[in-house]
GROMACS .gro file of C-alpha atoms in nm:
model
  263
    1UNK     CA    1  -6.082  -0.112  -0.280
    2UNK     CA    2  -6.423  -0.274  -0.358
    3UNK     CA    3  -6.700  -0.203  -0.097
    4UNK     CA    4  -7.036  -0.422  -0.062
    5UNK     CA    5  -7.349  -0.225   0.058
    6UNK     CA    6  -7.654  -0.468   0.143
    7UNK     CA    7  -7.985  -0.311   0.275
    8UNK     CA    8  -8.351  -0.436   0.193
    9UNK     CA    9  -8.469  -0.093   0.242
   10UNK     CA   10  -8.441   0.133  -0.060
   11UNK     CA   11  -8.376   0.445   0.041
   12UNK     CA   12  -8.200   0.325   0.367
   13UNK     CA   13  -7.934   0.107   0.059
   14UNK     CA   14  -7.928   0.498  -0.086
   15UNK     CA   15  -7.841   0.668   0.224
   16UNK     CA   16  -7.601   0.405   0.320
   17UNK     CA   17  -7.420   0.409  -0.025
   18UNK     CA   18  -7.424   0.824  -0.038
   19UNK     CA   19  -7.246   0.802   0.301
   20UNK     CA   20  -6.962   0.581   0.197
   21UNK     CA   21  -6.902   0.759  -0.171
   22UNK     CA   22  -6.845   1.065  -0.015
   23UNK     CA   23  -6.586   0.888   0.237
   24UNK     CA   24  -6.444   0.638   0.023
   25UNK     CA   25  -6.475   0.814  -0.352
   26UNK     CA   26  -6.215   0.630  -0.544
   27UNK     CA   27  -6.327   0.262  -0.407
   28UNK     CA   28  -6.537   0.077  -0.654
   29UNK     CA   29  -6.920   0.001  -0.420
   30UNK     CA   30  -7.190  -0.252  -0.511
   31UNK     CA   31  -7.530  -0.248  -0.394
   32UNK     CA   32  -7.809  -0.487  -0.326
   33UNK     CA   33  -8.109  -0.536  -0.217
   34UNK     CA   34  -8.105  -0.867  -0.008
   35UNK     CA   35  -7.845  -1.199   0.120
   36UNK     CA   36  -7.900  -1.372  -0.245
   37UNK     CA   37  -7.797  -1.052  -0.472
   38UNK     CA   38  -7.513  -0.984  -0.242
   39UNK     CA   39  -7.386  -1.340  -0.253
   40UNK     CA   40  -7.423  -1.361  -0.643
   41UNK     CA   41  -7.176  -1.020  -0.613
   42UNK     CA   42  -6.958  -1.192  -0.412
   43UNK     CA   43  -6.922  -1.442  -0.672
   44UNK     CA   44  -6.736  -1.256  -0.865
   45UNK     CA   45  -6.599  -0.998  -0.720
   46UNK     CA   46  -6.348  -1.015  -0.361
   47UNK     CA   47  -6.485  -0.781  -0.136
   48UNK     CA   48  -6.268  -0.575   0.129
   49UNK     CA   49  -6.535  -0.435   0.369
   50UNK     CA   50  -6.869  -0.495   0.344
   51UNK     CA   51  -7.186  -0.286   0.546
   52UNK     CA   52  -7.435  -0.491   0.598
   53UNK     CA   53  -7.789  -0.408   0.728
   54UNK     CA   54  -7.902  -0.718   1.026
   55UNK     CA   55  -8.263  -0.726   0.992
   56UNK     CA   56  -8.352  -0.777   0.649
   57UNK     CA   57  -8.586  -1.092   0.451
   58UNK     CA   58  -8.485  -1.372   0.373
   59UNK     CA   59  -8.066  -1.407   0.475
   60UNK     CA   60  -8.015  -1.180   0.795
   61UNK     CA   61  -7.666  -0.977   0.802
   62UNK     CA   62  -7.592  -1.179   1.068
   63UNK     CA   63  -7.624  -1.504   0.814
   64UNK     CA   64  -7.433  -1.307   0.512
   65UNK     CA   65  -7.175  -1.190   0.723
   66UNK     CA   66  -7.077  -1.558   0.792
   67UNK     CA   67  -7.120  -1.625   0.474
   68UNK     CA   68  -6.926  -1.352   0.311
   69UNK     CA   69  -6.625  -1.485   0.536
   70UNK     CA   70  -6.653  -1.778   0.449
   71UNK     CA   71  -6.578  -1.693   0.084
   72UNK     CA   72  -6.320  -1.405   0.180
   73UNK     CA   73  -6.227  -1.437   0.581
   74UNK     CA   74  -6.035  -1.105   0.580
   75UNK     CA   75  -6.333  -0.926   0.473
   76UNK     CA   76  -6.425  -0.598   0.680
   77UNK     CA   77  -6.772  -0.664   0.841
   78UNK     CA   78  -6.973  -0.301   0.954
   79UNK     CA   79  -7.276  -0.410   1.033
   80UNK     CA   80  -7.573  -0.051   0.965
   81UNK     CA   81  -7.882  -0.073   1.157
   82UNK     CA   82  -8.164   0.057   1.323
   83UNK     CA   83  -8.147  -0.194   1.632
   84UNK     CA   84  -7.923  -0.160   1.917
   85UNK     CA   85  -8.007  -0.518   2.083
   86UNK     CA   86  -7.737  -0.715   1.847
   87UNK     CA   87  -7.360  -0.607   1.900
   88UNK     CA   88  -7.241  -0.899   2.063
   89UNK     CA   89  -7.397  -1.177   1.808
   90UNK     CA   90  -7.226  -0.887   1.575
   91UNK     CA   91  -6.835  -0.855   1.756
   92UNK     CA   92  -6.865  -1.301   1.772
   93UNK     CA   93  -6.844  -1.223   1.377
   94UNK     CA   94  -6.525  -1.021   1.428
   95UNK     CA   95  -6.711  -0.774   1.292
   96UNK     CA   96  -6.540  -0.452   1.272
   97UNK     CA   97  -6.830  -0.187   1.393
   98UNK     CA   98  -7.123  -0.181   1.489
   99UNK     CA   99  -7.361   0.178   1.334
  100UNK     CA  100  -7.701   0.281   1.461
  101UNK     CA  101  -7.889   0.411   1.181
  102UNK     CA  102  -7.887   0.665   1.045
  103UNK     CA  103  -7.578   0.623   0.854
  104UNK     CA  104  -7.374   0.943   0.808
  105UNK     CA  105  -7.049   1.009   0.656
  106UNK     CA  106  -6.860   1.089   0.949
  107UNK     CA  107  -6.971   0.686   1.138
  108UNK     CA  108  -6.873   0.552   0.768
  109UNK     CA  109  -6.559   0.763   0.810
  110UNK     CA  110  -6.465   0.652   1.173
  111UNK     CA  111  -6.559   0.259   1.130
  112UNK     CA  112  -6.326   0.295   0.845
  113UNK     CA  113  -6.008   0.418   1.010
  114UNK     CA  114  -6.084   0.113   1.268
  115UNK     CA  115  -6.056  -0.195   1.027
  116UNK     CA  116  -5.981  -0.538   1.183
  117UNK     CA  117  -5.779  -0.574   0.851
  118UNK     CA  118  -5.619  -0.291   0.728
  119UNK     CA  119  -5.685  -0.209   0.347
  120UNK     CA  120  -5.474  -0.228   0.067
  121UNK     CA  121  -5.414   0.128  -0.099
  122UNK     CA  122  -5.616   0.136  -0.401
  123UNK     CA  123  -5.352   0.115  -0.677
  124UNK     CA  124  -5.329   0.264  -1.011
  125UNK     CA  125  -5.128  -0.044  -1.187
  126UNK     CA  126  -5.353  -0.265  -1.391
  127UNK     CA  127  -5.295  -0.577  -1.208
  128UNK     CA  128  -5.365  -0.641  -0.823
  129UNK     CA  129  -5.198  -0.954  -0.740
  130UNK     CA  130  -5.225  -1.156  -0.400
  131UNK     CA  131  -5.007  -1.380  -0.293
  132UNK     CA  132  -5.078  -1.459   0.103
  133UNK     CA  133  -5.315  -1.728   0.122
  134UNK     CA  134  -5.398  -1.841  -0.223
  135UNK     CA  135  -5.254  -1.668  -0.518
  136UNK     CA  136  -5.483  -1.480  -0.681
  137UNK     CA  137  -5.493  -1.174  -0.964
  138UNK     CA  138  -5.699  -0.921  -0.989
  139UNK     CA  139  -5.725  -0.667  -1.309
  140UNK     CA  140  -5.921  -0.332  -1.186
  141UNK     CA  141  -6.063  -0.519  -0.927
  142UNK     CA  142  -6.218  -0.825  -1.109
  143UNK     CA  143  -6.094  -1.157  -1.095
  144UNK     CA  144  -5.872  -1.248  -1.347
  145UNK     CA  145  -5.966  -1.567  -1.563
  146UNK     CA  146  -5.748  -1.765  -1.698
  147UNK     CA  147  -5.775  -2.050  -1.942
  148UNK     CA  148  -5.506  -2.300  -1.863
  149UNK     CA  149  -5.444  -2.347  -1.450
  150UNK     CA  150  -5.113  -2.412  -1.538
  151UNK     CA  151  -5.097  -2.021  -1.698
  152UNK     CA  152  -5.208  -1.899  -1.386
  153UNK     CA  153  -4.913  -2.103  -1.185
  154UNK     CA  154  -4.655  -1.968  -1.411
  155UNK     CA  155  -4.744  -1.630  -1.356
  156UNK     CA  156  -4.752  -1.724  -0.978
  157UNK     CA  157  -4.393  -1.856  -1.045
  158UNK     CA  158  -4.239  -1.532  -1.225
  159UNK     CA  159  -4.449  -1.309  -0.929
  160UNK     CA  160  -4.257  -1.525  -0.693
  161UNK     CA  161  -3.912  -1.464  -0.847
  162UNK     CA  162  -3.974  -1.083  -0.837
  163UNK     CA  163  -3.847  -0.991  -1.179
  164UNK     CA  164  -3.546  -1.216  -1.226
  165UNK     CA  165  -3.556  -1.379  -1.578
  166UNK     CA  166  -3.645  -1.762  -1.541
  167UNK     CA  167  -3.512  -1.974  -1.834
  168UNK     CA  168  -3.753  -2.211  -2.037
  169UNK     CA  169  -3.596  -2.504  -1.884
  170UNK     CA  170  -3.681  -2.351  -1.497
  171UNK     CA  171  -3.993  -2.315  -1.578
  172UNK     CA  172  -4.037  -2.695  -1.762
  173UNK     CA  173  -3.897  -2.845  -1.435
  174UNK     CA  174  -4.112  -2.645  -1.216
  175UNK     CA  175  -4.494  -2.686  -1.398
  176UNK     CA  176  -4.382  -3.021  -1.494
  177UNK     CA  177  -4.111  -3.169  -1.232
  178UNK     CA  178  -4.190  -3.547  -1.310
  179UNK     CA  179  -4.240  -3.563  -1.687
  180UNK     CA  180  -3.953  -3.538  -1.885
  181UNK     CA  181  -3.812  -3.183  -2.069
  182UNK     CA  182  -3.941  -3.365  -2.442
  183UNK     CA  183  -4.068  -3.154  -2.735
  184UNK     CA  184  -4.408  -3.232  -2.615
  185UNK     CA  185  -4.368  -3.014  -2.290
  186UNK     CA  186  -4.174  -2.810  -2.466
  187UNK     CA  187  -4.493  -2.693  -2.669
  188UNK     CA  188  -4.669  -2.726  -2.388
  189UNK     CA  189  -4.494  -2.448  -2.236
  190UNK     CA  190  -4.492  -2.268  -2.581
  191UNK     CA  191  -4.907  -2.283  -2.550
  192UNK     CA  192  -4.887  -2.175  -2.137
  193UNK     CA  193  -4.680  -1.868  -2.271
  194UNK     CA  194  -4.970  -1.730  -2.522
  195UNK     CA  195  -5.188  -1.822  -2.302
  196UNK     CA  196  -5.044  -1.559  -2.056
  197UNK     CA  197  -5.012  -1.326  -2.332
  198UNK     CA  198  -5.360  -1.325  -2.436
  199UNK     CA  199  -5.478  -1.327  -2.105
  200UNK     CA  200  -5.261  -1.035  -1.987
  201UNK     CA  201  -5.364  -0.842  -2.357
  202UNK     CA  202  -5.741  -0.876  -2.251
  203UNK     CA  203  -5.702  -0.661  -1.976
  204UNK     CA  204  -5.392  -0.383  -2.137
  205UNK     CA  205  -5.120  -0.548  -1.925
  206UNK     CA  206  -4.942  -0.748  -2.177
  207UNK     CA  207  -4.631  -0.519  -2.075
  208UNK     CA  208  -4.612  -0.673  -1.740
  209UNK     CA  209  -4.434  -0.962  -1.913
  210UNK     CA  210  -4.089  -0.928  -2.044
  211UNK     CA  211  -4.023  -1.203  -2.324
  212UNK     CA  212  -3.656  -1.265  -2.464
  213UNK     CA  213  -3.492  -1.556  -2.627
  214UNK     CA  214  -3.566  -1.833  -2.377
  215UNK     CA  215  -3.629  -1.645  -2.097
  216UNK     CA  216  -3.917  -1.466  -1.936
  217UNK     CA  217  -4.004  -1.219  -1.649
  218UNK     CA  218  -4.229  -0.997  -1.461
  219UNK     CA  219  -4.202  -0.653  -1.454
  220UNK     CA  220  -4.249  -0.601  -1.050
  221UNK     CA  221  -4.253  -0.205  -1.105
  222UNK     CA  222  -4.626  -0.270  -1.255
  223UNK     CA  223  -4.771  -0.451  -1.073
  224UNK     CA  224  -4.964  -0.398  -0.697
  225UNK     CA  225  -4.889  -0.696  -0.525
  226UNK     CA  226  -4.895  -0.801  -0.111
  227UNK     CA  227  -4.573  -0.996  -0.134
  228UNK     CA  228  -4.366  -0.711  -0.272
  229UNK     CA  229  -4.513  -0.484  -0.031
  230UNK     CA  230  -4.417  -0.656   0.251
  231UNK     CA  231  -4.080  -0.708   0.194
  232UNK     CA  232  -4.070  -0.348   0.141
  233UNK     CA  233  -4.250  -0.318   0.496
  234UNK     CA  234  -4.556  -0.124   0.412
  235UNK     CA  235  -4.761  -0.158   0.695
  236UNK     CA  236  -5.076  -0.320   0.512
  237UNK     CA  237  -4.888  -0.624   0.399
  238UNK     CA  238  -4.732  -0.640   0.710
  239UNK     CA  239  -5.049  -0.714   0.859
  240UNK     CA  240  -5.192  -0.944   0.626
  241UNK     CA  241  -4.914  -1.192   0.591
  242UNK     CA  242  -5.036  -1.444   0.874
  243UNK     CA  243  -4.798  -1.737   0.769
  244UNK     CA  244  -4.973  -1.867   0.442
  245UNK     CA  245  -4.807  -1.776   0.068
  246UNK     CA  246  -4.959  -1.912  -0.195
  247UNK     CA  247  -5.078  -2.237  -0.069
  248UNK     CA  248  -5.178  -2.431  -0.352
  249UNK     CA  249  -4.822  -2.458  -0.522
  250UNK     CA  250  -4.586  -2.657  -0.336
  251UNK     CA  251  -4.265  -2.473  -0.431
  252UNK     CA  252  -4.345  -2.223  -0.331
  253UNK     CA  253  -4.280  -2.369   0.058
  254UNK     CA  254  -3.946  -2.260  -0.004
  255UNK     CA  255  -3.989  -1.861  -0.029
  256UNK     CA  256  -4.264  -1.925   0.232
  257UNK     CA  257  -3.985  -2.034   0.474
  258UNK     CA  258  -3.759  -1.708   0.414
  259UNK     CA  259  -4.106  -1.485   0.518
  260UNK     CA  260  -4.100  -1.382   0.941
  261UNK     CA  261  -4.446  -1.399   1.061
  262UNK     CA  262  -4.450  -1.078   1.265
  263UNK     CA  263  -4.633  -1.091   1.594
   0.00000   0.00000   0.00000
């Protein structure tokens, strides 16, 4: 779970991140100071809640809060502050709560058992991988970069055939369905497949990845991922499946068919 504090007052920023360490120990929490830092943190890292001062220089919380969801939109707003004259421009947000100041571990405690989007258990596999909405992977909570786009989809691809072993050819017809299978592809897909490797070895997960003669596979069992929890029906990824699976890879329309959006 990562956790954004933003306050422009020091020891208010202290008090606010003391609060939600003792509540939240194991989730990894950034600080800063004002709307700019927190947006350059939001750069690279995907935030799941985010307590956010209102009056503060420069960008208000009001003004980050939009623009936090605009990067993530399931992102947990609770706005901290000392004014009481703001909780409906702060609920138009969807904001999840709304604290008075002083922030104590037992309001961090209660806002965070009322989440408009339920967390995902903070896992203890090396890769965090998101499939509803855009597919995305996460290792320890950082984005995961990739070199090729094409290395990324394949990994999408194997994720989305949940550890059965796809064949060299599968996989030429599905990066590449209208070129040719030609030697040229063919060490194409050679390239895509260290790429993945290397990729995967940067972060100690290279044994997610089963590799035998002409075929390759995930290992599901080690990996956290939204998709696999919800077909197992753990409440979380119940709720977060709202009718988009990875949306920038057209085959994948047809698994997105087999999913019931539940009301």
């Amino acid at each position: 779970m990562n956790i954004l504090a933003v306050d422009d007052e020091k020891l208010a920023l202290e008090n606010m991140m003391e609060a939600i360490r003792e509540v939240a120990p194991r989730a990894t929490l950034a600080g800063a100071r004002d709307g700019e830092q927190a947006l350059a943190l939001a750069e690279k890292t995907r935030f799941d809640l985010a307590f956010l001062d209102i009056e503060m220089r420069g960008i208000s919380g009001l003004e980050l809060a939009k623009r936090l969801k605009e990067r993530n939109r399931r992102v947990n707003v609770i706005f901290a502050t000392g004014h009481d004259q703001y909780p409906l421009d702060a609920f138009s947000l969807a904001a999840s709560d709304y604290l008075l100041k002083p922030i104590t571990p037992e309001k961090v405690r209660r806002a965070m058992g009322n989440l408009r989007f339920p967390l995902r258990p903070t896992g203890t596999k090396k890769l965090q991988i998101h499939c509803f909405g855009s597919f995305e992977v996460y290792a320890n909570g950082e984005p995961l970069l990739f070199g090729r786009a094409k290395t990324k989809e394949m990994l999408a691809y194997l994720v989305d055939r949940k550890g059965s072993t796809c064949s060299m050819g599968e996989l030429l017809a599905v990066l590449w369905e209208d070129k040719p299978n030609s030697s040229s592809q063919q060490s194409n897909l050679r390239n895509l497949i260290s790429d993945l490797k290397n990729t995967l070895a940067s972060v100690d997960a290279e044994d997610v990845i089963l590799k035998g003669r002409n075929v390759i596979s995930i290992r599901e069992n080690m990996v956290d991922c939204d998709y696999y929890d919800f077909l197992k029906g753990v409440p979380y990824a119940v709720h977060l499946y709202q009718g988009a699976y990875m949306e920038q890879y057209s085959w994948a329309e047809e698994t997105l068919a087999s999913l019931p959006l539940v009301e």
